[in-house]
Short mmCIF file of C-alpha atoms in Angstrom, two decimals:
data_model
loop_
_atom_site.label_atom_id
_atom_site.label_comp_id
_atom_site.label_asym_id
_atom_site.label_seq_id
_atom_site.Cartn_x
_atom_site.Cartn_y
_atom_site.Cartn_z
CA UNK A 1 18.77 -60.17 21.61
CA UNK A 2 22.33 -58.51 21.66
CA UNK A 3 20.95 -55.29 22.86
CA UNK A 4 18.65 -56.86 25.84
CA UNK A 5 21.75 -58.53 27.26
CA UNK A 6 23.78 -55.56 27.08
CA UNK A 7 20.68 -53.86 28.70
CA UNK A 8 20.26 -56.10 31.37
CA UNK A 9 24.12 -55.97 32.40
CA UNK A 10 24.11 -52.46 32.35
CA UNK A 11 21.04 -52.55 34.87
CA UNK A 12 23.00 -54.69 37.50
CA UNK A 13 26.37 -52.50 37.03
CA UNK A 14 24.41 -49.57 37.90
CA UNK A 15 22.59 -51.48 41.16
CA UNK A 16 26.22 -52.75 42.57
CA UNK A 17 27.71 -49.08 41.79
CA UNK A 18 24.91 -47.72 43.48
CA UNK A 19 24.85 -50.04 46.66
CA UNK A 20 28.93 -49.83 46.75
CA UNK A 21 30.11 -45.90 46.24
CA UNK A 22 26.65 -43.83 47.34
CA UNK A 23 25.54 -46.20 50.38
CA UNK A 24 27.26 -46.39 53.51
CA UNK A 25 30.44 -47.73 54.37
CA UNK A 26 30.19 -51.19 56.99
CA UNK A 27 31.87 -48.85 59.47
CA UNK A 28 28.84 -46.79 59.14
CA UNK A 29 30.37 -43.70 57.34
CA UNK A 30 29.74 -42.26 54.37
CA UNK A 31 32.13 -42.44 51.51
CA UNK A 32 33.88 -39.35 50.15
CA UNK A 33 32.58 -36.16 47.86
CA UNK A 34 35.38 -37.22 45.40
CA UNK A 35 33.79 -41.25 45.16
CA UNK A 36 30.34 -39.96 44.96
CA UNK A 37 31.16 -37.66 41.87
CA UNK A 38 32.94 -40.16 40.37
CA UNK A 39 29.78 -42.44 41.04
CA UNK A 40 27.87 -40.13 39.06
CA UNK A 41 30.13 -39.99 36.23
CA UNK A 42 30.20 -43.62 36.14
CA UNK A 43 26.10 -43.67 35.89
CA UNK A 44 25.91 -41.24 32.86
CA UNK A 45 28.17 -43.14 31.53
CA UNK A 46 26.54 -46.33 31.82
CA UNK A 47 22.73 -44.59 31.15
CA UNK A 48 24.42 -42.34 28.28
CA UNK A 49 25.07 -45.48 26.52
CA UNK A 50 21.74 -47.47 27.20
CA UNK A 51 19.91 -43.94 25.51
CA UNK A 52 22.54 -44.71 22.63
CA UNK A 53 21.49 -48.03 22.33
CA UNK A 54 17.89 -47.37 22.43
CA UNK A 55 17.89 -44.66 19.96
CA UNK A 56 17.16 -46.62 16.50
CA UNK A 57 14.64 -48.11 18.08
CA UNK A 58 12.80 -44.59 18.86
CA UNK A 59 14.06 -43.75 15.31
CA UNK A 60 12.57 -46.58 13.34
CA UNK A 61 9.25 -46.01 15.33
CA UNK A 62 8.75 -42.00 14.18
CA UNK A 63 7.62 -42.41 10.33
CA UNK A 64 8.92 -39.79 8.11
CA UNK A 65 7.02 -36.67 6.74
CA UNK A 66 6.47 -36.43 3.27
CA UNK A 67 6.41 -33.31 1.08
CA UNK A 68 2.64 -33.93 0.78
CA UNK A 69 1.88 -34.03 5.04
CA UNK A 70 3.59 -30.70 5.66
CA UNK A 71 1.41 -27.57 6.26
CA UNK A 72 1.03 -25.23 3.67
CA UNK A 73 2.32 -21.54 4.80
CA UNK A 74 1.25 -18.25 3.12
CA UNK A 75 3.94 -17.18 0.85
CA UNK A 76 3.72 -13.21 1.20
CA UNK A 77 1.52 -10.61 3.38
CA UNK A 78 -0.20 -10.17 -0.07
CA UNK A 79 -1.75 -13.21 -0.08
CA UNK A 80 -2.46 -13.15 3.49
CA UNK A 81 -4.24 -9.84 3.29
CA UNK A 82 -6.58 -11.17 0.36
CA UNK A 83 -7.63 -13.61 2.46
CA UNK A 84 -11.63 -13.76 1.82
CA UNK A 85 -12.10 -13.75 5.58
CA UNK A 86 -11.02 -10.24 6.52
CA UNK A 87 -13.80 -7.68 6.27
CA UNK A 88 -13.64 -3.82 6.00
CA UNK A 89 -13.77 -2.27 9.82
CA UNK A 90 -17.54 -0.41 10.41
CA UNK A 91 -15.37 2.71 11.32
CA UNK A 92 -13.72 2.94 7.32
CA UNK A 93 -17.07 2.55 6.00
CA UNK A 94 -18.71 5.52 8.42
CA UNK A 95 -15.97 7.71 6.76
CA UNK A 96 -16.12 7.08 3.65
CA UNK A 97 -20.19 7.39 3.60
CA UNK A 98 -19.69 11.02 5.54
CA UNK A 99 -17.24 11.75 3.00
CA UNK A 100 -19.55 10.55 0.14
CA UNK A 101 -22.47 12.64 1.62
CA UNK A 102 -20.53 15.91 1.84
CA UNK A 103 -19.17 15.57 -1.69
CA UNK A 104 -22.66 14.29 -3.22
CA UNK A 105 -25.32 15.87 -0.35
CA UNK A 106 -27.26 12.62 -0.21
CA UNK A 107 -27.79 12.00 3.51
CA UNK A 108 -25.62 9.16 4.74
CA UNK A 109 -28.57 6.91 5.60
CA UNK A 110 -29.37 6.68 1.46
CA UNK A 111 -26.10 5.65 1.06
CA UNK A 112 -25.71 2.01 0.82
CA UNK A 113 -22.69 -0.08 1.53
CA UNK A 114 -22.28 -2.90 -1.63
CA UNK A 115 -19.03 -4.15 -0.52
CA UNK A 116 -15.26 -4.02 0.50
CA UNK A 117 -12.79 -5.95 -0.95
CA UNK A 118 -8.90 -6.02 0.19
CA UNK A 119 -6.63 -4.26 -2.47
CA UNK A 120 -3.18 -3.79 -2.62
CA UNK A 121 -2.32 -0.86 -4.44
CA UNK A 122 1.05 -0.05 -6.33
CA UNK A 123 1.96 3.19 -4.35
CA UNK A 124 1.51 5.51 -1.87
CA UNK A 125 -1.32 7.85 -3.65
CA UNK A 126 -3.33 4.37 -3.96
CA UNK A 127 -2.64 4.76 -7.87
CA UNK A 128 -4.71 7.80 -7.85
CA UNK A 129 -2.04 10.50 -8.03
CA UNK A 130 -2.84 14.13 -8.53
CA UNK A 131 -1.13 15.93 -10.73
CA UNK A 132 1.03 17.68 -7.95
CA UNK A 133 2.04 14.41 -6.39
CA UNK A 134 4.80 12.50 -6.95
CA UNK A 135 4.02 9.05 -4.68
CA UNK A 136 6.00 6.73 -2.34
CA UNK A 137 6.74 3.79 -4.59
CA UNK A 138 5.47 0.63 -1.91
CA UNK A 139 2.93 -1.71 -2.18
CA UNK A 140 0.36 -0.60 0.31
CA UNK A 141 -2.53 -2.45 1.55
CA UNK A 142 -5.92 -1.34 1.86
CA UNK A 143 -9.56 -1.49 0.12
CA UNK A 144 -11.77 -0.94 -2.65
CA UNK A 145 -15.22 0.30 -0.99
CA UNK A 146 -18.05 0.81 -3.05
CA UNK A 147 -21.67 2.96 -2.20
CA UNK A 148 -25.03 2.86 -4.05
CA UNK A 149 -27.71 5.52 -4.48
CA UNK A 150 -30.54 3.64 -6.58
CA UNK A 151 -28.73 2.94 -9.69
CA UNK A 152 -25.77 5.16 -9.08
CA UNK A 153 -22.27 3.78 -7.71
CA UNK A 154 -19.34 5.39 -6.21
CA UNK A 155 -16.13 3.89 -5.58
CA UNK A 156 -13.47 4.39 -2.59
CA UNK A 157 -9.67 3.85 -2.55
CA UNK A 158 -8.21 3.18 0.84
CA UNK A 159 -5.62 2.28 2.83
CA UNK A 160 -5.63 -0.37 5.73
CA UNK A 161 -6.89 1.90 8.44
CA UNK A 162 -9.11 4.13 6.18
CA UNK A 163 -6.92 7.13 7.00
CA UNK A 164 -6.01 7.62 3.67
CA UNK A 165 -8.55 7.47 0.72
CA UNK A 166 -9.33 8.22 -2.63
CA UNK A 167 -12.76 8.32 -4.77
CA UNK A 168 -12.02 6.98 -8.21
CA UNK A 169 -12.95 9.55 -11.03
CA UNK A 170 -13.77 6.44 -13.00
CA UNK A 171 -16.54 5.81 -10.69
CA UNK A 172 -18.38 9.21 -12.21
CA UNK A 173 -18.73 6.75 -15.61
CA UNK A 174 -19.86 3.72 -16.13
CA UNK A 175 -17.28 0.93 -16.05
CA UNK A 176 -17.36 -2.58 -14.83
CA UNK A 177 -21.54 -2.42 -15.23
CA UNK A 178 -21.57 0.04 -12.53
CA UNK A 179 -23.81 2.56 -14.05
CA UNK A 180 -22.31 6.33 -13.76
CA UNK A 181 -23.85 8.82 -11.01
CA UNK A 182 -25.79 11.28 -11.99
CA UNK A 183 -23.73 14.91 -11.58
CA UNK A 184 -24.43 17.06 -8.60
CA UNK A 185 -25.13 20.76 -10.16
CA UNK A 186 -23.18 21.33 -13.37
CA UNK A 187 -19.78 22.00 -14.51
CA UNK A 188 -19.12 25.24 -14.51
CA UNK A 189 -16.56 27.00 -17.58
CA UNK A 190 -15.80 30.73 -17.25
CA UNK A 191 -12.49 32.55 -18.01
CA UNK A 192 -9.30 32.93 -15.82
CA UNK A 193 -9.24 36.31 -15.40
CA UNK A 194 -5.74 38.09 -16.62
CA UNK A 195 -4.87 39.27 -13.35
CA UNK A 196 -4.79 35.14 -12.09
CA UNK A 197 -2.52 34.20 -14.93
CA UNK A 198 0.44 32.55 -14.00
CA UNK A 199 3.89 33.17 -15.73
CA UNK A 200 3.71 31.74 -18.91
CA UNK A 201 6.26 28.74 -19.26
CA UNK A 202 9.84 29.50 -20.77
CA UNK A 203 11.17 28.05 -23.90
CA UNK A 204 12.64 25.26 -22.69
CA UNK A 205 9.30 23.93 -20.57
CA UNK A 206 7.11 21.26 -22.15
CA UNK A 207 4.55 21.21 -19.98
CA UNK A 208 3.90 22.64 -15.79
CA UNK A 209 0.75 21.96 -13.04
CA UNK A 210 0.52 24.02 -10.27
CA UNK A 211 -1.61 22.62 -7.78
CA UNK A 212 -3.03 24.25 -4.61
CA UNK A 213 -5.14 24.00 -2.06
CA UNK A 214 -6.98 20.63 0.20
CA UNK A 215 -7.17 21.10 3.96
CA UNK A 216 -3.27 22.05 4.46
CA UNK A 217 -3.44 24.93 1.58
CA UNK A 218 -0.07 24.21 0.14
CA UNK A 219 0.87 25.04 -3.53
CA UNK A 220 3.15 22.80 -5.43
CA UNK A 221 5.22 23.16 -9.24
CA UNK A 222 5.46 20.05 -11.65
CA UNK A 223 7.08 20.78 -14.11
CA UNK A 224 8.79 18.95 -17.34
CA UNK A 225 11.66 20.53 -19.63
CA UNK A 226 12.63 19.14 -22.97
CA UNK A 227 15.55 17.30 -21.90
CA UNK A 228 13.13 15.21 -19.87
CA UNK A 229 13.91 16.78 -16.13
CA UNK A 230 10.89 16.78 -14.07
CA UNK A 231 11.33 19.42 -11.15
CA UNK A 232 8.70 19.33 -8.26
CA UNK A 233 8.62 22.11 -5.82
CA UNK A 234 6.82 24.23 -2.77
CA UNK A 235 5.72 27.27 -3.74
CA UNK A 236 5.23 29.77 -0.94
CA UNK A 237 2.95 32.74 -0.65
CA UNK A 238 5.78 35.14 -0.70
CA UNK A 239 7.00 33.82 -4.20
CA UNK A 240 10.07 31.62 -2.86
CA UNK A 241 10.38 28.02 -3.07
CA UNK A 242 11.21 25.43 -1.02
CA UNK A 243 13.21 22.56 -1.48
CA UNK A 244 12.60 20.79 -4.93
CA UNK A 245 12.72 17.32 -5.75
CA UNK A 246 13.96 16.29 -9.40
CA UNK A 247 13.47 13.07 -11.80
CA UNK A 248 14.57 11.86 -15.13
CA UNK A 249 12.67 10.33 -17.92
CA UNK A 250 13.63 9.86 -21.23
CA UNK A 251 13.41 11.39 -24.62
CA UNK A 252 10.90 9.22 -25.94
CA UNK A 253 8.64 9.82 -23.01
CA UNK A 254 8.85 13.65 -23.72
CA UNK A 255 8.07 13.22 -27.33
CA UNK A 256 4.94 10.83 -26.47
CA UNK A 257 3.68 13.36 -24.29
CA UNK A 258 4.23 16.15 -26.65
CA UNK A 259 2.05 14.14 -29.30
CA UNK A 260 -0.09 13.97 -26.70
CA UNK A 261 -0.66 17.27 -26.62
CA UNK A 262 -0.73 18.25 -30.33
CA UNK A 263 -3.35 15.63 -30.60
CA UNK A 264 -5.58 16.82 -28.01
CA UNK A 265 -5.50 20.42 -29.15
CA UNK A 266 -5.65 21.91 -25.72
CA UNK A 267 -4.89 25.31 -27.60
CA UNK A 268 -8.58 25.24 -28.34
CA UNK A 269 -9.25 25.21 -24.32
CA UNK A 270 -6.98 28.21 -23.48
CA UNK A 271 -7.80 30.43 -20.45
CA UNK A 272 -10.43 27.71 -19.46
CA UNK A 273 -11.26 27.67 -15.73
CA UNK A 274 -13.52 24.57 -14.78
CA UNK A 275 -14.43 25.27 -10.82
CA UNK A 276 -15.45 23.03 -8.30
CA UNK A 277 -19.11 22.58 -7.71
CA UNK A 278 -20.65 24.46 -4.61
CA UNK A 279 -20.01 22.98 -1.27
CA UNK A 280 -16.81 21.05 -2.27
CA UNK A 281 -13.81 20.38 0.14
CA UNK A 282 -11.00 18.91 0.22
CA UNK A 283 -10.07 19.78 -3.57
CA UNK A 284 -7.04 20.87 -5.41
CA UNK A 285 -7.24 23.36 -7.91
CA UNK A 286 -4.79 22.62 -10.62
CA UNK A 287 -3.26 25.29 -13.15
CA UNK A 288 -2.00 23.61 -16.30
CA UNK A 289 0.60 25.17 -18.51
CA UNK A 290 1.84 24.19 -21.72
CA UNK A 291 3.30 26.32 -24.87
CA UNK A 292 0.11 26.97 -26.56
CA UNK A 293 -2.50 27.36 -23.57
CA UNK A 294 -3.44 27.78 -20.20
CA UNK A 295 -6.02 26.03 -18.00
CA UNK A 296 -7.60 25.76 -14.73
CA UNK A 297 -9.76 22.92 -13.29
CA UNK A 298 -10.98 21.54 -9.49
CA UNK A 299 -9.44 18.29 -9.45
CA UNK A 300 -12.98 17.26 -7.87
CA UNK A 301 -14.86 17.18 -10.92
CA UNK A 302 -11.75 15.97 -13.19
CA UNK A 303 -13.86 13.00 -14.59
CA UNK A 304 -16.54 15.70 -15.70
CA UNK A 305 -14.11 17.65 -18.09
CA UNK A 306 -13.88 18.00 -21.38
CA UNK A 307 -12.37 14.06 -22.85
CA UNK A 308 -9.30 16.24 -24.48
CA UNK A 309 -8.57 17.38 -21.29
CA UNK A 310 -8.67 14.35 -19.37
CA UNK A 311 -6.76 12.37 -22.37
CA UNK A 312 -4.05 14.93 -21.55
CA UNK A 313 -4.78 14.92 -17.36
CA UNK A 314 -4.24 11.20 -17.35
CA UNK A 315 -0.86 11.36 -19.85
CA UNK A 316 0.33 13.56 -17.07
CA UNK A 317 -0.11 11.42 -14.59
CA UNK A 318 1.27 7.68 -15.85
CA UNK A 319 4.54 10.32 -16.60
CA UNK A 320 4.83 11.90 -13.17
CA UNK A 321 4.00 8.53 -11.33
CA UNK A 322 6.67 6.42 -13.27
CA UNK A 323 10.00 8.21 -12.29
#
């Protein structure tokens, strides 16, 4: 009741204001700039106050949200990427299965799309580093693609756009109930000929991959000494090296990887030179190094070598990626 009297009073102060300061004088002339802005003040004064008073009545109309009626936001681009709705673009899966038939020679039209699903993988080399490679340690988002041939799977490794992409050598055995593809031709094992031996390692080296070749031809140097430095370099045609980049791991990774090697007996595989099947591209061929042997593989049929050797290969690897 308080507040509708006050109301009401405020209603005729602001009529007689009106009527007295902004209308016209009886001699017929207007009042002054000075009483008119004043007259003004005087109303937001008066309607100032009648919002004021009006206010907890507004208030105690809007009911309050609870924790329970808010909206739910995605917490990280993670989750939003997983979302079940997204779907790999047609253009990813037309280069992958051109990809697939060059590698395999099974037209693309025999190659059949099972599915896509959105992966985030740990690093830059979609956690399928070579052995030349250290990788950009991000989380980057892409897809696991996979392709059928009757019973036979292959799996991709991509990144959002489908620029970048991997096959998994796991996918060349079974895992997951994905039964293995057969091998295109067979895995070939001759002899590195002396004259395409590299230096033999000095005392102080555990282990070394050289690595060279893919589209851009480039050569790179891993290599790990015994106080656990792990040196990366370019290696140039003319026998110079570029820049090198250099990591640390410790003592008890060297002597893991050492047993590694004992255990494997890659001494037994010394001088072996696995090449890459006819028709390959796109492949690294990686020289390994170690006290005891040498040993030469296409990184394209690395899940078709000897189980030593890819004991060892994959050792290599989980080292090189973690620093």
């Amino acid at each position: 009741m308080e507040l509708g009297r006050r109301l009401i009073a405020s209603i005729g102060l602001y009529s007689k204001t009106f009527r007295e300061k902004v209308g016209m004088a009886r001699n017929g002339k207007p009042q002054s700039l000075q009483q008119i802005a004043s007259t003004l003040v005087l109303i937001s004064l008066v309607t100032g106050a009648e919002v004021a008073w009006g206010m907890p009545a507004i208030a105690a109309a809007a009911p309050a949200l609870s924790d329970s009626a808010l909206p739910v936001l995605p917490q990280s681009t993670h989750q939003r990427w997983i979302a079940s709705s997204v779907k790999v673009p047609p253009a990813v899966v037309n280069t992958l299965r051109q990809d697939l038939s060059k590698r395999t020679g099974i037209p693309t039209n025999q190659l059949r799309y099972i599915e896509g699903t959105p992966q985030t993988w740990t690093n830059g080399c979609l956690g399928l580093a070579r052995p030349d490679e250290m990788c950009t340690q991000m989380m980057v988002n892409g897809w696991r693609i996979v392709f059928a041939n009757g019973s036979n799977r292959w799996v991709y490794r991509t990144d959002a756009t489908g620029q970048t992409y991997r096959l998994e050598p796991s996918a060349n055995r079974a895992e997951g109930g994905l039964t293995a593809p057969k091998p295109v031709g067979k895995i070939l094992r001759s002899q590195i000929p002396i004259s395409e031996l590299p230096p033999k390692v000095q005392k102080d080296v555990v282990f070394r991959a050289i690595a060279s070749g893919g589209f851009a031809g480039q050569t790179y140097q891993t290599t790990l000494y015994q106080d656990g430095k792990i040196v990366r370099e370019q290696l140039y045609p003319n026998g110079t090296s570029g820049s090198s980049q250099v990591r640390q791991v410790s003592q008890q990774q060297v002597r893991q990887f050492t047993a590694m090697l004992r255990q494997n007996k890659l001494y037994q595989l010394h001088r072996a030179d696995y090449p890459a099947t006819p028709g390959s591209a796109d492949f690294f061929t990686v020289t390994l190094s170690c006290q005891s042997c040498i040993i030469r593989y296409a990184d394209s049929i690395r899940a078709e070598l000897p189980a030593n050797l890819q004991a060892v290969i994959q050792a290599w690897d989980e080292l090189t990626q973690m620093v």
